[in-house]
Short mmCIF file of C-alpha atoms in Angstrom, two decimals:
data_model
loop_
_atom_site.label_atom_id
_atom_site.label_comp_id
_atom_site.label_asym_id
_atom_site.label_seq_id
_atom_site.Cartn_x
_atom_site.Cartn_y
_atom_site.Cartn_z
CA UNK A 6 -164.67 127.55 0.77
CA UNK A 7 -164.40 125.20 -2.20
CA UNK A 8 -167.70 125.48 -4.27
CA UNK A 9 -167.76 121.44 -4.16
CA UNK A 10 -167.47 121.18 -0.42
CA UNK A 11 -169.80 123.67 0.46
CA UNK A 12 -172.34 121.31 -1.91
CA UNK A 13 -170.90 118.32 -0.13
CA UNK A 14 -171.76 120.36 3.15
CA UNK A 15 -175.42 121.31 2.33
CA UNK A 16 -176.44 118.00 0.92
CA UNK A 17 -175.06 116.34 4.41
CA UNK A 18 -176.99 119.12 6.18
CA UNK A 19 -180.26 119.00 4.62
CA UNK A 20 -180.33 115.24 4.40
CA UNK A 21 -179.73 114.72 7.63
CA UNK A 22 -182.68 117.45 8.93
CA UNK A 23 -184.81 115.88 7.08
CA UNK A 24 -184.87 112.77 8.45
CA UNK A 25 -187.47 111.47 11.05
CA UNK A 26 -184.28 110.24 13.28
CA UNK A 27 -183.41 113.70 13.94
CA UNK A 28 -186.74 114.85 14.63
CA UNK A 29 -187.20 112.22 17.27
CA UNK A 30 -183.70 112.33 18.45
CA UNK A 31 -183.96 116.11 18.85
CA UNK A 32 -187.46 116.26 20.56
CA UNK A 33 -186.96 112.71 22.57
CA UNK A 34 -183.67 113.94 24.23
CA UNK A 35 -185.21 117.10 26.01
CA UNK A 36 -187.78 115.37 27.20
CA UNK A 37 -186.16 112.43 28.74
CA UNK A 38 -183.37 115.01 30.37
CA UNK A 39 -186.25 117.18 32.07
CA UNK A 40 -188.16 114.55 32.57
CA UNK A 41 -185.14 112.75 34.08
CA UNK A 42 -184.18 116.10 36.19
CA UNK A 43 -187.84 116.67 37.22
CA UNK A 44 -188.31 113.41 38.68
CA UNK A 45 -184.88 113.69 40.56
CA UNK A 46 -185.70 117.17 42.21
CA UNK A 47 -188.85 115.95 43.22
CA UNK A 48 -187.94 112.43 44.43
CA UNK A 49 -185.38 114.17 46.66
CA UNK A 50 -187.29 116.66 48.17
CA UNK A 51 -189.91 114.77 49.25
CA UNK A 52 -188.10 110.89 49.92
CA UNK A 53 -187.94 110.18 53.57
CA UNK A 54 -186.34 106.91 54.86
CA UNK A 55 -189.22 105.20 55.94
CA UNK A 56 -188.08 101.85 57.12
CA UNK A 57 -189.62 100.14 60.29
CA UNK A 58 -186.65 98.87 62.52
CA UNK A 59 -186.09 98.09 66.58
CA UNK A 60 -183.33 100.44 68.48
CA UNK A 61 -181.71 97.78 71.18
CA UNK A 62 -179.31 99.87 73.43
CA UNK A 63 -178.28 99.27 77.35
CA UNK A 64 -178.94 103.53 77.76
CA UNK A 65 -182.63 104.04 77.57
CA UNK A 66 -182.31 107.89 77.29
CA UNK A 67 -180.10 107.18 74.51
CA UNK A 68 -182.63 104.94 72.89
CA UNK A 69 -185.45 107.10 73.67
CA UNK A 70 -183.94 110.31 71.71
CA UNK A 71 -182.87 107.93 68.93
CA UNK A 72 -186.85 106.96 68.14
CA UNK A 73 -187.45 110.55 68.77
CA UNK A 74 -184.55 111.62 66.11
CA UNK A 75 -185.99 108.87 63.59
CA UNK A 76 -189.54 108.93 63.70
CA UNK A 77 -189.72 113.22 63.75
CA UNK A 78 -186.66 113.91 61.92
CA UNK A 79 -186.15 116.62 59.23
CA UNK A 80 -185.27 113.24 56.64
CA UNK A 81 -186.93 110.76 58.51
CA UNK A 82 -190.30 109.53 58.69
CA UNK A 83 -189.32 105.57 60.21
CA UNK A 84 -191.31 103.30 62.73
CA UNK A 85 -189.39 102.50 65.74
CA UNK A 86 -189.16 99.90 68.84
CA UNK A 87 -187.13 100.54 71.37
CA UNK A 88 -185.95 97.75 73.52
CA UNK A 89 -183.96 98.71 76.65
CA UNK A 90 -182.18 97.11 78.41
CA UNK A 91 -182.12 94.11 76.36
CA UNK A 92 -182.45 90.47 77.54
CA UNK A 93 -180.59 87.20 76.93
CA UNK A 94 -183.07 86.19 74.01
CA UNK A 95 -183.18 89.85 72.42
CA UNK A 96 -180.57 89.72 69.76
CA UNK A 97 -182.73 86.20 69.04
CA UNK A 98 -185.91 87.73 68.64
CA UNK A 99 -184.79 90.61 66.73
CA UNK A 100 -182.97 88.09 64.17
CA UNK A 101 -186.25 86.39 63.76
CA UNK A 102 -188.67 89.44 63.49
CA UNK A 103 -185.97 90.59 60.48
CA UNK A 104 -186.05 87.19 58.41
CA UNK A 105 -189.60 86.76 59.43
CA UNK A 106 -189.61 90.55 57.55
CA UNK A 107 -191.86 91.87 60.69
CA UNK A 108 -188.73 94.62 60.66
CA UNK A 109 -186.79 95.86 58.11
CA UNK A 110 -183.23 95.52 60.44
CA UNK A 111 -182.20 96.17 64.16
CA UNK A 112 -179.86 98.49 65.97
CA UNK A 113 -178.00 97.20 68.34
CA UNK A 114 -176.62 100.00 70.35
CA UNK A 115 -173.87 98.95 72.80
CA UNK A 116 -171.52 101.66 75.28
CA UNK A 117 -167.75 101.67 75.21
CA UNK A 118 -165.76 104.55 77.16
CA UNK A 119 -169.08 106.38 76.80
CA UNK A 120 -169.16 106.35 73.82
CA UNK A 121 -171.85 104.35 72.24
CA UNK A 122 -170.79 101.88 69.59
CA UNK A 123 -173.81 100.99 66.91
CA UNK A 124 -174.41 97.69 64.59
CA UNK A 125 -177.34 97.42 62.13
CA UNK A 126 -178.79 94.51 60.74
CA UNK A 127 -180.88 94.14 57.77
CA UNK A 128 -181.60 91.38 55.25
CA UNK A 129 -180.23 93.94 52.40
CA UNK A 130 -176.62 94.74 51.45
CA UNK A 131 -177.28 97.59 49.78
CA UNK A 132 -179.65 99.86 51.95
CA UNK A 133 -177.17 102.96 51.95
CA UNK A 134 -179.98 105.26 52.75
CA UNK A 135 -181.03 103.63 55.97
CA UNK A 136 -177.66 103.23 57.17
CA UNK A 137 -176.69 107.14 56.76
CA UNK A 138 -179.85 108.07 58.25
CA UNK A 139 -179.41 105.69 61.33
CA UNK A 140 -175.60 107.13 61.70
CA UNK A 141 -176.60 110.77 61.14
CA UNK A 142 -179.51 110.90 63.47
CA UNK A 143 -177.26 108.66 66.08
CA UNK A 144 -175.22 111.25 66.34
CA UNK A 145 -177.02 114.01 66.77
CA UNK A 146 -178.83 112.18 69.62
CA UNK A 147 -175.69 111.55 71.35
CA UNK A 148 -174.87 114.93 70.96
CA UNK A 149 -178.11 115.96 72.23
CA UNK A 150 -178.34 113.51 75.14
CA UNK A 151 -174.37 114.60 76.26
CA UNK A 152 -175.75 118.38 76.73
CA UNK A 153 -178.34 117.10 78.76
CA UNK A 154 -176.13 115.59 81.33
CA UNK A 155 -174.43 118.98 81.30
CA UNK A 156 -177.13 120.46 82.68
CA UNK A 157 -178.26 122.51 79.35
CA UNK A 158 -181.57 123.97 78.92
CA UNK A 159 -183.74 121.88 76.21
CA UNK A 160 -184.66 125.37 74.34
CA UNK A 161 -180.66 125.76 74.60
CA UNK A 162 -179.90 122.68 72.90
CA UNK A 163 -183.12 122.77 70.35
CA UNK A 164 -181.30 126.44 69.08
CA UNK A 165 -177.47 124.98 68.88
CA UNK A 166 -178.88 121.61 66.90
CA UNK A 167 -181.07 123.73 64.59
CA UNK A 168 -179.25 123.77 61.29
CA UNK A 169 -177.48 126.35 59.83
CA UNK A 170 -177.42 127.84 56.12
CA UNK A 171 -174.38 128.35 54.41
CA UNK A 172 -174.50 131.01 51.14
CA UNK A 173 -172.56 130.72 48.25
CA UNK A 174 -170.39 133.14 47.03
CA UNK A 175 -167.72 133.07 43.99
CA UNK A 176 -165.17 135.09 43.10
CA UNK A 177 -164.50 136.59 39.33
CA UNK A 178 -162.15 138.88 38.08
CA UNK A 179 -161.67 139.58 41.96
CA UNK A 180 -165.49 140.69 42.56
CA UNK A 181 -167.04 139.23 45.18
CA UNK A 182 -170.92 137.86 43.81
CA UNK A 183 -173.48 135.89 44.83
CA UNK A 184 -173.69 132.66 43.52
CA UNK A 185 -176.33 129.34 43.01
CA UNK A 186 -174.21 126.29 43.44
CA UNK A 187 -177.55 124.18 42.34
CA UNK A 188 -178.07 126.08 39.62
CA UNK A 189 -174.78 126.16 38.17
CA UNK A 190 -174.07 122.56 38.71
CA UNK A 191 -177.01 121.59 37.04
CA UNK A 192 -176.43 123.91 33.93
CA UNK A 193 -172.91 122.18 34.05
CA UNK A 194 -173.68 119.01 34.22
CA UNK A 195 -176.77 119.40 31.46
CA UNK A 196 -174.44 120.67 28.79
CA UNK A 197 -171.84 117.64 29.94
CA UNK A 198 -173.82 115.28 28.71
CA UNK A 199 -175.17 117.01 25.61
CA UNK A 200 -171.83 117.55 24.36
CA UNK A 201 -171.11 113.83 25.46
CA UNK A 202 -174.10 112.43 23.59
CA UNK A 203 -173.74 114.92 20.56
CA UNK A 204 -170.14 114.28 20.31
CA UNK A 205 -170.62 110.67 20.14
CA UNK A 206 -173.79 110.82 18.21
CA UNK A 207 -172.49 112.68 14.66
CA UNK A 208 -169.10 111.19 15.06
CA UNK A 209 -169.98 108.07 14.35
CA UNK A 210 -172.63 109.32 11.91
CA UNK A 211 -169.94 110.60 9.90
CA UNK A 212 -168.40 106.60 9.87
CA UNK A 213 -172.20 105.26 9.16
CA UNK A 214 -172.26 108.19 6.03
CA UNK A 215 -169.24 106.82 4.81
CA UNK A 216 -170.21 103.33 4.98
CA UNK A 217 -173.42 103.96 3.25
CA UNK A 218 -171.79 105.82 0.03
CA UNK A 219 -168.72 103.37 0.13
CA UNK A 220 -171.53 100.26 -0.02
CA UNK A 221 -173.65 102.15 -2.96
CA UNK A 222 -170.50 103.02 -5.04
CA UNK A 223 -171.20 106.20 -4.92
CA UNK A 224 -167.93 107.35 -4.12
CA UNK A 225 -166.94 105.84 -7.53
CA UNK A 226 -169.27 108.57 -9.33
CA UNK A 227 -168.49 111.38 -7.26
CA UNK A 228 -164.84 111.25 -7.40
CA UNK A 229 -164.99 111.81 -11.08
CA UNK A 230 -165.72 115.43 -10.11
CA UNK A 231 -164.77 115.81 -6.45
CA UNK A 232 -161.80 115.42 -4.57
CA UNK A 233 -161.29 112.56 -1.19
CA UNK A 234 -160.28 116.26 0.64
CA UNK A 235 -163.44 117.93 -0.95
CA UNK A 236 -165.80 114.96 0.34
CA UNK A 237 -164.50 114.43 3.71
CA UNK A 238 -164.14 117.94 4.69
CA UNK A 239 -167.98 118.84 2.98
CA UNK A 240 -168.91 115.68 5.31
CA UNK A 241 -167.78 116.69 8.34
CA UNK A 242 -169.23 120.10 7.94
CA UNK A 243 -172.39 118.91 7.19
CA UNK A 244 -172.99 116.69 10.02
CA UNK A 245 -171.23 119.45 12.35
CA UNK A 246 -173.71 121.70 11.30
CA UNK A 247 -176.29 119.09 12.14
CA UNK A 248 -175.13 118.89 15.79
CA UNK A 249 -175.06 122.70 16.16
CA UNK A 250 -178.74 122.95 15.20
CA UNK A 251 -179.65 120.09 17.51
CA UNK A 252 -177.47 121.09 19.90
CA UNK A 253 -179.15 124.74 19.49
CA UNK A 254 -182.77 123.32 19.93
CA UNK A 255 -181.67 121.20 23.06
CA UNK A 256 -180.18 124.30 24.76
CA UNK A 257 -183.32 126.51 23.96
CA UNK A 258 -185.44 123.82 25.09
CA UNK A 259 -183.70 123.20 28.44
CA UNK A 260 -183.89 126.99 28.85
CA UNK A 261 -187.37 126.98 28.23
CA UNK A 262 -188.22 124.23 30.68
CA UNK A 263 -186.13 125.45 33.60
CA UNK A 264 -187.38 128.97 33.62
CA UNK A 265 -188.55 129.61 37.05
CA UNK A 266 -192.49 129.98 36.28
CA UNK A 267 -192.37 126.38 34.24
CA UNK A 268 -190.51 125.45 37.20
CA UNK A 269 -192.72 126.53 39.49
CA UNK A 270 -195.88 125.28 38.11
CA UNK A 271 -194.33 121.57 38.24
CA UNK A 272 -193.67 121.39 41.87
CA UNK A 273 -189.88 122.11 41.18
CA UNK A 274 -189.68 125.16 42.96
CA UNK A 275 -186.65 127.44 43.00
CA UNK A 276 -184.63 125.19 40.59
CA UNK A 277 -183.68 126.85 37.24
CA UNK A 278 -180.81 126.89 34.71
CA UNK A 279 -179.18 129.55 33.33
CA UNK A 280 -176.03 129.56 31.03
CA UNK A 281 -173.96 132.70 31.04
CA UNK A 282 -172.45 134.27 27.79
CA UNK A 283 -169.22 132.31 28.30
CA UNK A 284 -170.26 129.44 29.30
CA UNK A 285 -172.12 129.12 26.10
CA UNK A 286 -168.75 130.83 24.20
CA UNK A 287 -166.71 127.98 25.73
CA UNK A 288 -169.27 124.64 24.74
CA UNK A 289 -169.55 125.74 21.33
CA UNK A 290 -165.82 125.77 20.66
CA UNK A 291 -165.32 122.81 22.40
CA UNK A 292 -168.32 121.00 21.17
CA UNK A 293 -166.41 121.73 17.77
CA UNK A 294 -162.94 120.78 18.17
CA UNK A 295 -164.14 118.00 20.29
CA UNK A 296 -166.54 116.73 17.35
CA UNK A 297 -163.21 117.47 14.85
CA UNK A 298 -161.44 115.28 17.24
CA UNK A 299 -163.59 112.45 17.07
CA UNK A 300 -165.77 112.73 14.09
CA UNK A 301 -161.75 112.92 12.08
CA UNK A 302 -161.06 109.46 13.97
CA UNK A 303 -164.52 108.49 13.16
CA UNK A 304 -163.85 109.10 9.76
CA UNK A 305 -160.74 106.76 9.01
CA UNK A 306 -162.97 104.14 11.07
CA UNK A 307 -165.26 104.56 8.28
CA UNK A 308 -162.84 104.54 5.52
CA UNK A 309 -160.99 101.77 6.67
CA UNK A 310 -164.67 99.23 7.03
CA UNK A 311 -166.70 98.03 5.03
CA UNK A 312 -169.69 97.33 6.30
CA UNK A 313 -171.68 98.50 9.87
CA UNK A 314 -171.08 95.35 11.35
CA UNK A 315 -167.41 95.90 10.99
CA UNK A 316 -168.13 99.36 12.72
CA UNK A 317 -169.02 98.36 15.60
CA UNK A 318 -166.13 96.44 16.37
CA UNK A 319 -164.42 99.54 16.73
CA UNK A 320 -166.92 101.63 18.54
CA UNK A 321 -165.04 101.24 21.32
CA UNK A 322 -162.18 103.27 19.90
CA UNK A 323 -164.69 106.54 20.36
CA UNK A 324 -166.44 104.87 23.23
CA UNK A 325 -163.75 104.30 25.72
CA UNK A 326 -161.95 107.31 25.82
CA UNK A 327 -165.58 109.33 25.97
CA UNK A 328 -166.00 106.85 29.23
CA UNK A 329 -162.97 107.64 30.65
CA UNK A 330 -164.55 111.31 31.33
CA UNK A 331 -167.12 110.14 33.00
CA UNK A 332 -165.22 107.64 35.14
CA UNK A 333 -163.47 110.63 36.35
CA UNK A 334 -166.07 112.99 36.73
CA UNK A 335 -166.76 113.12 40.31
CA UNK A 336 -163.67 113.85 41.05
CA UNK A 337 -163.51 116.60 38.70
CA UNK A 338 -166.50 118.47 39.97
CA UNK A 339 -165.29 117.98 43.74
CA UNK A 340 -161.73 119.88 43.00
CA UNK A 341 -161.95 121.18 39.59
CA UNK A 342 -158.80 122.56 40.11
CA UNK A 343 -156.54 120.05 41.55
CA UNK A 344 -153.64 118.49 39.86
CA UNK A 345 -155.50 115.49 38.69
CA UNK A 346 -158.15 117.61 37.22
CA UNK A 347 -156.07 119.88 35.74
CA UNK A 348 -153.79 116.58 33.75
CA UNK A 349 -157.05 115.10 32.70
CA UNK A 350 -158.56 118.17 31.12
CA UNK A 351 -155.55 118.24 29.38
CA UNK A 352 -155.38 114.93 27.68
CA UNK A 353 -156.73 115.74 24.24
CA UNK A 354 -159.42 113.27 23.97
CA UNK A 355 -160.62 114.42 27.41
CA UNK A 356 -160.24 118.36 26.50
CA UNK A 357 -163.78 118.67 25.50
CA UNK A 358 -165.55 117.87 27.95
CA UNK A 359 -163.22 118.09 30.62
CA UNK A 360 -162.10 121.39 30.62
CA UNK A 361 -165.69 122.85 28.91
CA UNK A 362 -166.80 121.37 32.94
CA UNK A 363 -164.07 123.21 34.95
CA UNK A 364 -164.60 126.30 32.65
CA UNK A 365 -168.49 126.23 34.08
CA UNK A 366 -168.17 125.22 37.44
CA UNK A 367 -164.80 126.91 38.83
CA UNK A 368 -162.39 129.35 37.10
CA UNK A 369 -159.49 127.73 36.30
CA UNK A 370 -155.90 129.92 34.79
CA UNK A 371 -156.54 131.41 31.53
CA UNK A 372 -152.89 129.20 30.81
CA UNK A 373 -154.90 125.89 31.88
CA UNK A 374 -157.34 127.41 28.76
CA UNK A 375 -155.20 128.41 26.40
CA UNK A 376 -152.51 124.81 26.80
CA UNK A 377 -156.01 123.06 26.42
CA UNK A 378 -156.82 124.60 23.20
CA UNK A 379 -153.40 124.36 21.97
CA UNK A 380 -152.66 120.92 22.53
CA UNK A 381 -156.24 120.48 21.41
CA UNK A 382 -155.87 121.93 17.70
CA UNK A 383 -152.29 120.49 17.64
CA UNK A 384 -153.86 116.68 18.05
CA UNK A 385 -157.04 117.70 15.69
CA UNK A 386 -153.83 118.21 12.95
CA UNK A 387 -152.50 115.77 13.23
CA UNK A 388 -156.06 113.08 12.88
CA UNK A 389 -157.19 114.87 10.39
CA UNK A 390 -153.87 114.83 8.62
CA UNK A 391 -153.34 110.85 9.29
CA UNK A 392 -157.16 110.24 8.58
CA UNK A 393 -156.98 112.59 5.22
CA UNK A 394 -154.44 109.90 3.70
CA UNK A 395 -156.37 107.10 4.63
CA UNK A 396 -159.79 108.52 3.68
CA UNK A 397 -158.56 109.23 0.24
CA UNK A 398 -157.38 105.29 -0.58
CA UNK A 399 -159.84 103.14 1.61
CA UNK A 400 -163.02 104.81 0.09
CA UNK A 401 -161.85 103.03 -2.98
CA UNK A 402 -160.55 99.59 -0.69
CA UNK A 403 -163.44 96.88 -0.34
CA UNK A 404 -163.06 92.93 0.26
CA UNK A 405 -161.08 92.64 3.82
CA UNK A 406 -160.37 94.86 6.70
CA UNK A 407 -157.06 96.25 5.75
CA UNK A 408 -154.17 95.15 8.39
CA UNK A 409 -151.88 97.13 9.95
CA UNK A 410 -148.98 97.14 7.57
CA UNK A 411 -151.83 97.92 4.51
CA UNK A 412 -152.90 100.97 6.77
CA UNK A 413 -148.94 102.39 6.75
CA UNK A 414 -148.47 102.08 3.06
CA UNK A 415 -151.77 104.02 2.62
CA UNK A 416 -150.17 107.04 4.46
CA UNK A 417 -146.66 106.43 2.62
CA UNK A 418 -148.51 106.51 -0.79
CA UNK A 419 -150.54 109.29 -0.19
#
């Protein structure tokens, strides 16, 4: 390495350490993400629906094992009237109990071909919970009421509705092994969104860097002695470096807060992360071509601006193709391995993070892997090649935003 960019390199390091920002970036972070996590375990193992509502249905049996269903259920804790059969000024006084907010909603339960067909009514258009609970426990009570016309036993039908456990197992270099979906996901999805927020973080700290030196003129002095390659590639070492300590501390810390007796001690049970040794292989080099990737578009941002205000204008040149991951991450982590998922991770500004996900949570080809990284490196070329040329004239540009037409003669004269 150059002597002048590994002093280009250290200087952006240290600085950057230094700083109070990082301290309270790198301890803040953790914290809100467990914190964040903890609440979320916790708030779904012990959140019951809990509204009070009126069941109106023609078959009182039905009705009956419906309030039964919802007031004793395993996710269900709700206060329930039952009216049955109803009357010709029911559906009124049910309307008025809900607006008069004596009732969260009603139920209005009516019988087709046997089958019973259900409404509910509520003043809110956005109460998914109550309406999965009311459908779930509906149809286990219909299911429960049918084998009792059958002639079933109740102990019968208690043991065929008791639920039933399904284990995980995964399959690796064709061994058969236990697995922990939770615990995996979680991992997964944890070092998403550090990579995501790291990625995005330095990148554009590499554009503010360059903003700062362009606006001191101190690129004037240092490029006496150094050369535009020198500085950019020192710069985007540096703040690299910075990432992979923070990113370091985060993972430790995550580690260190999941670990089954901290775990234990705050209520959160059997949860846990662990990261296995190629899981942690595969978000390092990703975390670094991904931050190559953007923090090399990041840096002909910066070279091309000249002051933060005229950064932000083009955030969204980092921003939106960062979003676009998480727009399609749900679908990703449902089939990690379908077509779709496969052409996204693919894409070079989704490569990251995309394929760093289906690496943890499924096993895709080792040719999905190594196109990824090709294509990858090929597109990190060819930025840092483009942003090289205009790095090394618009540190040197100030007055306007260069146009288009400006931006192609920098790359033709350089």
């Amino acid at each position: 390495m150059p002597s002048n960019t590994y002093l280009i390199a250290r200087r952006e390091y240290l600085e950057r350490v230094r700083t109070k920002a990082f301290l309270v970036t790198t301890m803040l972070i953790p914290l809100l993400m467990g914190g964040g996590l903890l609440f979320s375990v916790l708030k779904s193992r012990h959140a019951k629906s809990a509204s009070h509502i009126t069941v109106v249905s023609t078959d009182t049996d039905l009705a009956l094992a419906l309030q039964d269903e919802l007031e004793h259920g395993k996710d269900s804790a709700m206060e329930v009237d039952v009216i049955s059969p109803p009357s010709g000024n029911t559906r009124k006084a049910v309307v008025d109990e809900t607006v008069d907010k004596q009732i969260d909603g009603f139920l209005w339960i009516e019988m087709k071909d046997g089958r019973p067909k259900a409404t509910y009514t509520s003043m809110s258009t956005g109460d998914i919970s109550t309406a999965q609970t009311l459908e779930s426990a509906l149809r286990r009570a219909a299911m429960r009421e049918g084998m009792q016309h059958k002639g079933m036993e109740a102990g019968e039908i208690k043991a065929m509705m008791e639920p039933v456990e399904v284990e995980a197992e995964t399959i690796k270099n064709g061994e058969i092994s236990k697995s922990d979906t939770v615990t995996a996901f979680f991992g997964a999805y944890i070092l998403f969104f550090l990579m995501y927020m790291a990625v995005m973080l330095h990148g554009m700290n590499v554009a503010r860097s360059i903003i700062e030196e362009k606006t001191s003129r101190v690129f004037e002095v240092m490029l006496a002695t150094v050369k535009p390659q020198e500085m950019m590639t020192g710069k985007l070492l540096g703040v690299g470096a910075v990432g992979l300590t923070q990113i370091g501390i985060w993972v430790a810390a995550a580690l260190a807060l999941t670990a089954p007796q901290v775990a234990g001690a705050v209520g959160a049970g059997a949860v846990h992360i662990s990261f296995s040794l190629g899981q942690i292989v595969a978000f390092i080099g990703y975390f670094v071509m991904g931050f190559l990737l953007y923090s090399g578009i990041a840096a002909a941002i910066g070279a091309m601006v000249n002051s933060e205000q005229e950064l932000q204008q083009f955030n969204m040149v980092i921003a939106m193709p960062m979003a676009v991951c998480m727009f399609v991450l749900v679908p990703v982590i449902s089939n990690p391995n379908s077509t779709f998922s496969r052409v996204m991770s693919l894409i070079p500004t989704c490569t990251p993070l995309l394929m760093y996900l289906r690496i943890a949570i499924s096993n895709p080809p080792w040719y999905d892997i190594a196109a990824s990284v090709v294509i990858l490196l090929a597109t990190i070329y060819g930025v840092l090649w483009l942003t090289a040329r205009i790095y090394r004239v618009g540190i040197l540009m100030y007055g306007k935003r260069p146009t288009l037409p400006e931006i192609i003669k920098w790359l033709k004269y350089s």
